[in-house]
CSV table of C-alpha atoms in Angstrom, one decimal:
chain,number,residue,atom,x,y,z
D,1,MET,CA,7.1,-41.8,-1.0
D,2,CYS,CA,3.6,-41.2,-2.3
D,3,GLY,CA,2.9,-42.6,-5.8
D,4,ARG,CA,-0.9,-43.0,-5.7
D,5,TYR,CA,-3.7,-41.5,-3.7
D,6,SER,CA,-7.5,-40.9,-3.8
D,7,LEU,CA,-9.9,-37.9,-3.5
D,8,THR,CA,-13.5,-39.1,-3.3
D,9,THR,CA,-14.9,-36.5,-0.8
D,10,PRO,CA,-17.8,-34.4,-2.1
D,11,VAL,CA,-16.7,-31.0,-3.3
D,12,ASP,CA,-18.6,-29.1,-0.5
D,13,GLY,CA,-16.6,-31.0,2.1
D,14,ILE,CA,-13.3,-30.1,0.4
D,15,ARG,CA,-14.2,-26.5,0.1
D,16,LYS,CA,-15.2,-26.3,3.7
D,17,LEU,CA,-11.8,-27.5,4.9
D,18,PHE,CA,-9.6,-25.7,2.4
D,19,GLY,CA,-11.5,-22.4,2.2
D,20,PHE,CA,-11.6,-21.7,-1.6
D,21,SER,CA,-14.6,-20.2,-3.3
D,22,GLN,CA,-14.6,-22.1,-6.6
D,23,ILE,CA,-16.9,-25.0,-7.3
D,24,PRO,CA,-14.7,-27.5,-9.1
D,25,ASN,CA,-16.1,-30.1,-11.5
D,26,LEU,CA,-14.4,-32.9,-9.5
D,27,PRO,CA,-15.5,-36.5,-10.0
D,28,ALA,CA,-14.5,-39.0,-7.3
D,29,ARG,CA,-11.1,-40.4,-8.0
D,30,TYR,CA,-9.9,-43.7,-6.3
D,31,ASN,CA,-6.6,-44.1,-8.2
D,32,ILE,CA,-4.9,-40.8,-8.9
D,33,ALA,CA,-1.6,-41.4,-10.5
D,34,PRO,CA,1.5,-39.4,-11.6
D,35,THR,CA,1.2,-37.1,-14.7
D,36,GLN,CA,-2.6,-36.8,-14.2
D,37,ALA,CA,-4.4,-33.5,-13.4
D,38,VAL,CA,-4.9,-33.1,-9.7
D,39,LEU,CA,-6.6,-30.6,-7.4
D,40,ALA,CA,-4.4,-28.2,-5.5
D,41,VAL,CA,-4.9,-25.1,-3.4
D,42,ARG,CA,-2.7,-22.0,-3.2
D,43,ARG,CA,-2.9,-18.5,-1.7
D,44,ASP,CA,-3.4,-15.5,-4.0
D,45,ASP,CA,-4.6,-11.9,-3.6
D,46,GLN,CA,-8.2,-13.1,-3.1
D,47,GLY,CA,-7.3,-15.7,-0.4
D,48,ARG,CA,-7.1,-19.4,-1.1
D,49,SER,CA,-7.9,-20.6,-4.6
D,50,ALA,CA,-8.2,-24.0,-6.2
D,51,PHE,CA,-6.4,-25.0,-9.4
D,52,MET,CA,-5.6,-28.0,-11.4
D,53,ALA,CA,-2.0,-29.1,-11.8
D,54,ARG,CA,-0.2,-32.0,-13.5
D,55,TRP,CA,1.3,-34.3,-10.8
D,56,GLY,CA,5.0,-34.3,-11.4
D,57,LEU,CA,6.8,-30.9,-11.0
D,58,ILE,CA,8.6,-29.5,-14.0
D,59,PRO,CA,11.1,-26.8,-12.9
D,60,SER,CA,10.6,-23.5,-14.8
D,61,TRP,CA,14.1,-23.8,-16.2
D,62,SER,CA,13.8,-27.3,-17.5
D,63,LYS,CA,14.0,-27.8,-21.3
D,64,ASP,CA,12.4,-31.2,-21.1
D,65,PRO,CA,8.9,-31.6,-19.7
D,66,SER,CA,9.4,-35.4,-19.3
D,67,ILE,CA,11.4,-34.7,-16.1
D,68,GLY,CA,8.1,-34.2,-14.4
D,69,ALA,CA,7.4,-37.9,-14.3
D,70,LYS,CA,10.5,-38.2,-11.9
D,71,MET,CA,9.4,-35.3,-9.7
D,72,ILE,CA,6.2,-36.5,-8.2
D,73,ASN,CA,7.7,-36.3,-4.7
D,74,ALA,CA,10.0,-33.7,-3.0
D,75,ARG,CA,12.1,-34.9,0.0
D,76,ALA,CA,11.6,-32.7,3.0
D,77,GLU,CA,15.2,-33.1,4.0
D,78,THR,CA,16.5,-31.6,0.7
D,79,VAL,CA,13.7,-29.5,-0.6
D,80,GLN,CA,15.3,-26.2,0.5
D,81,GLU,CA,18.5,-26.9,-1.4
D,82,LYS,CA,17.7,-29.1,-4.4
D,83,PRO,CA,17.6,-26.9,-7.6
D,84,SER,CA,14.4,-28.6,-8.8
D,85,PHE,CA,12.4,-27.6,-5.7
D,86,LYS,CA,14.1,-24.8,-3.8
D,87,THR,CA,12.4,-21.9,-5.7
D,88,ALA,CA,9.0,-23.5,-5.4
D,89,PHE,CA,9.6,-24.0,-1.7
D,90,ARG,CA,10.3,-20.3,-1.3
D,91,ARG,CA,7.5,-18.9,-3.4
D,92,ARG,CA,5.0,-21.5,-4.6
D,93,ARG,CA,3.8,-23.8,-1.8
D,94,CYS,CA,0.4,-25.4,-2.1
D,95,LEU,CA,-2.0,-27.9,-0.4
D,96,ILE,CA,-3.0,-31.0,-2.2
D,97,PRO,CA,-6.3,-32.5,-1.0
D,98,ALA,CA,-6.6,-36.2,-0.5
D,99,ASP,CA,-8.7,-38.7,1.6
D,100,ALA,CA,-6.3,-41.7,1.3
D,101,PHE,CA,-3.0,-42.7,-0.2
D,102,TYR,CA,-1.4,-46.0,-1.2
D,103,GLU,CA,1.8,-47.8,-0.4
D,104,TRP,CA,3.2,-51.2,-1.4
D,105,LYS,CA,4.9,-53.8,0.7
D,106,THR,CA,6.6,-56.9,-0.6
D,107,ILE,CA,4.8,-60.0,0.8
D,108,GLY,CA,5.6,-63.5,-0.4
D,109,GLY,CA,7.6,-62.2,-3.3
D,110,ALA,CA,4.8,-59.9,-4.6
D,111,LYS,CA,4.1,-56.3,-4.0
D,112,GLN,CA,0.9,-55.8,-2.0
D,113,PRO,CA,-0.9,-52.5,-2.1
D,114,PHE,CA,-2.3,-50.9,1.1
D,115,ARG,CA,-4.8,-48.1,1.5
D,116,ILE,CA,-3.9,-45.6,4.2
D,117,ALA,CA,-6.4,-43.1,5.6
D,118,PHE,CA,-7.6,-41.5,8.8
D,119,GLU,CA,-9.9,-43.5,11.0
D,120,ASP,CA,-12.8,-41.1,10.2
D,121,ALA,CA,-12.0,-41.3,6.5
D,122,THR,CA,-12.2,-37.5,6.1
D,123,VAL,CA,-10.3,-35.3,3.6
D,124,PHE,CA,-6.8,-34.0,4.6
D,125,ALA,CA,-3.9,-32.1,3.0
D,126,PHE,CA,-0.6,-33.1,1.6
D,127,ALA,CA,2.1,-30.4,1.7
D,128,GLY,CA,2.8,-29.6,-1.9
D,129,LEU,CA,4.9,-27.4,-4.2
D,130,TRP,CA,3.8,-26.0,-7.6
D,131,GLU,CA,5.6,-24.6,-10.6
D,132,ARG,CA,4.6,-22.9,-13.9
D,133,TRP,CA,6.5,-24.2,-16.9
D,134,GLN,CA,6.3,-22.6,-20.4
D,135,GLY,CA,6.3,-24.8,-23.4
D,136,ALA,CA,8.0,-24.2,-26.7
D,137,ASP,CA,4.6,-23.0,-28.1
D,138,GLY,CA,4.3,-20.4,-25.3
D,139,SER,CA,1.7,-22.3,-23.4
D,140,ASP,CA,1.9,-22.4,-19.6
D,141,VAL,CA,1.7,-25.8,-17.8
D,142,GLU,CA,1.2,-25.8,-14.0
D,143,THR,CA,2.7,-28.8,-12.2
D,144,CYS,CA,3.0,-30.0,-8.6
D,145,SER,CA,4.9,-32.3,-6.3
D,146,ILE,CA,4.0,-33.9,-2.9
D,147,VAL,CA,6.5,-33.3,-0.1
D,148,THR,CA,7.5,-36.5,1.7
D,149,THR,CA,9.3,-37.2,5.0
D,150,GLU,CA,10.2,-40.2,7.2
D,151,ALA,CA,7.4,-42.5,8.1
D,152,ASN,CA,5.8,-42.1,11.5
D,153,ALA,CA,5.5,-45.0,14.0
D,154,ALA,CA,2.1,-46.1,12.7
D,155,LEU,CA,3.4,-46.6,9.1
D,156,ALA,CA,7.0,-47.5,9.6
D,157,ASP,CA,6.4,-51.2,9.2
D,158,LEU,CA,4.7,-50.5,5.9
D,159,HIS,CA,7.2,-48.1,4.3
D,160,HIS,CA,10.1,-45.9,5.4
D,161,ARG,CA,8.6,-42.7,3.8
D,162,MET,CA,5.3,-41.0,4.0
D,163,PRO,CA,3.8,-37.7,2.6
D,164,VAL,CA,3.8,-34.7,4.8
D,165,ILE,CA,0.3,-34.3,6.1
D,166,LEU,CA,-0.9,-31.0,7.4
D,167,ASP,CA,-3.8,-30.4,9.8
D,168,SER,CA,-5.8,-27.2,9.1
D,169,ASP,CA,-4.1,-25.2,11.8
D,170,LEU,CA,-0.9,-25.4,9.7
D,171,PHE,CA,-2.4,-24.5,6.3
D,172,GLU,CA,-1.5,-20.8,6.4
D,173,THR,CA,2.0,-21.5,7.8
D,174,TRP,CA,2.7,-23.8,4.9
D,175,LEU,CA,1.0,-21.6,2.2
D,176,SER,CA,2.4,-18.2,3.2
D,177,GLY,CA,4.6,-18.4,6.3
D,178,PRO,CA,8.3,-17.6,6.4
D,179,GLU,CA,10.6,-20.4,5.2
D,180,ASP,CA,11.8,-21.5,8.6
D,181,ALA,CA,8.2,-21.8,9.9
D,182,ALA,CA,7.2,-23.7,6.8
D,183,ALA,CA,10.2,-26.0,7.1
D,184,ALA,CA,9.2,-26.8,10.7
D,185,THR,CA,5.9,-28.3,9.4
D,186,MET,CA,7.6,-30.9,7.3
D,187,GLN,CA,7.5,-33.6,9.9
D,188,PRO,CA,6.1,-37.2,10.2
D,189,TYR,CA,2.4,-36.9,11.1
D,190,THR,CA,1.9,-37.4,14.9
D,191,GLY,CA,-1.8,-36.5,15.5
D,192,PRO,CA,-4.2,-35.8,16.8
D,193,ARG,CA,-6.0,-38.0,14.3
D,194,ILE,CA,-5.0,-41.6,13.8
D,195,LEU,CA,-3.8,-43.1,10.5
D,196,THR,CA,-4.8,-46.7,9.7
D,197,TYR,CA,-4.2,-49.0,6.7
D,198,HIS,CA,-5.4,-52.2,5.2
D,199,PRO,CA,-4.5,-54.4,2.2
D,200,ILE,CA,-6.6,-53.9,-1.0
D,201,SER,CA,-6.9,-55.5,-4.4
D,202,ARG,CA,-3.9,-55.5,-6.7
D,203,ALA,CA,-6.2,-54.0,-9.3
D,204,LEU,CA,-4.8,-50.7,-8.0
D,205,ASN,CA,-1.7,-51.5,-10.0
D,206,ASP,CA,-3.5,-50.7,-13.2
D,207,VAL,CA,-4.1,-46.9,-13.3
D,208,ARG,CA,-7.2,-47.5,-15.5
D,209,ASN,CA,-9.0,-49.1,-12.6
D,210,ASP,CA,-10.6,-46.2,-10.7
D,211,ASP,CA,-13.6,-47.2,-8.7
D,212,SER,CA,-14.8,-47.8,-5.1
D,213,SER,CA,-13.8,-51.4,-5.1
D,214,LEU,CA,-10.2,-50.2,-4.5
D,215,THR,CA,-11.2,-49.2,-1.0
D,216,ALA,CA,-12.4,-52.7,0.1
D,217,PRO,CA,-10.1,-54.7,2.4
D,218,VAL,CA,-8.9,-58.1,1.2
D,219,THR,CA,-7.4,-61.0,3.0
D,220,LEU,CA,-3.7,-61.3,2.2
D,221,ASP,CA,-3.7,-64.9,1.3
D,222,GLU,CA,-6.8,-64.4,-0.9
D,223,THR,CA,-5.9,-61.2,-2.6
D,224,PRO,CA,-7.4,-61.2,-6.1
D,225,GLU,CA,-5.3,-60.6,-9.2
D,226,PRO,CA,-6.1,-57.5,-11.2
D,227,ASP,CA,-9.1,-57.6,-13.4
D,228,PRO,CA,-8.2,-58.5,-17.0
D,229,ALA,CA,-9.8,-55.2,-18.1
D,230,PRO,CA,-10.3,-52.0,-16.2
D,231,LYS,CA,-13.8,-51.3,-14.9
D,232,LYS,CA,-13.7,-47.7,-16.2
D,233,LYS,CA,-11.2,-45.2,-17.5
D,234,PRO,CA,-10.4,-42.2,-15.3
D,235,THR,CA,-11.1,-38.7,-16.6
D,236,ASP,CA,-7.8,-36.7,-16.5
D,237,GLN,CA,-9.3,-33.5,-17.9
D,238,LEU,CA,-10.8,-32.0,-14.8
D,239,SER,CA,-12.2,-28.5,-14.7
D,240,LEU,CA,-12.7,-25.8,-12.0
D,241,PHE,CA,-15.9,-24.7,-13.7
């Protein structure tokens, strides 16, 4: 699964890879969590465009928006059939930029977080789905989910699932290709880049902790406990302008 990730790459680097024209107001985020506003990229009449969506997909037919908190991930194996995701898979696929993601492994009776990223620490794309849900007051809420698949060999010892990661040559296939071609991209990542991971502070467990200290490796038998107070509070209200 994927329950936390980071996006700290400067905006120009993100725009260069994803090919959108907007200049988002996008602060570095080291601890992006479900229900927060996240950057996503979709195809429209003008090409690729960036937009902000709440992480946790709310199906358009749902009467209860709280369901989104349970819909942060969509399993590749069932995404084409599951009612919550199948329409979004057909019509509303997106890319979700990230430069690392986190997973937990139980060690010595405690859950230890690990930071997972490419060796060159560059930005990449999760395969994502988005939806537009209309509230009782008529307002539209755009939400998204990250597609997951079985872990590849590099990550299997850490967790049995991983997000679907797409290299740039697959962006258009995922965004606008036919369903069978898009489905074929939902595979464990096999290269050419190499994913690595290292243990980090358990301060990650508190979503209010959101700074560069979360990238630093720690020694497993000396892992610090979370700080008693967060170093800073993340800004959830991000803007494209």
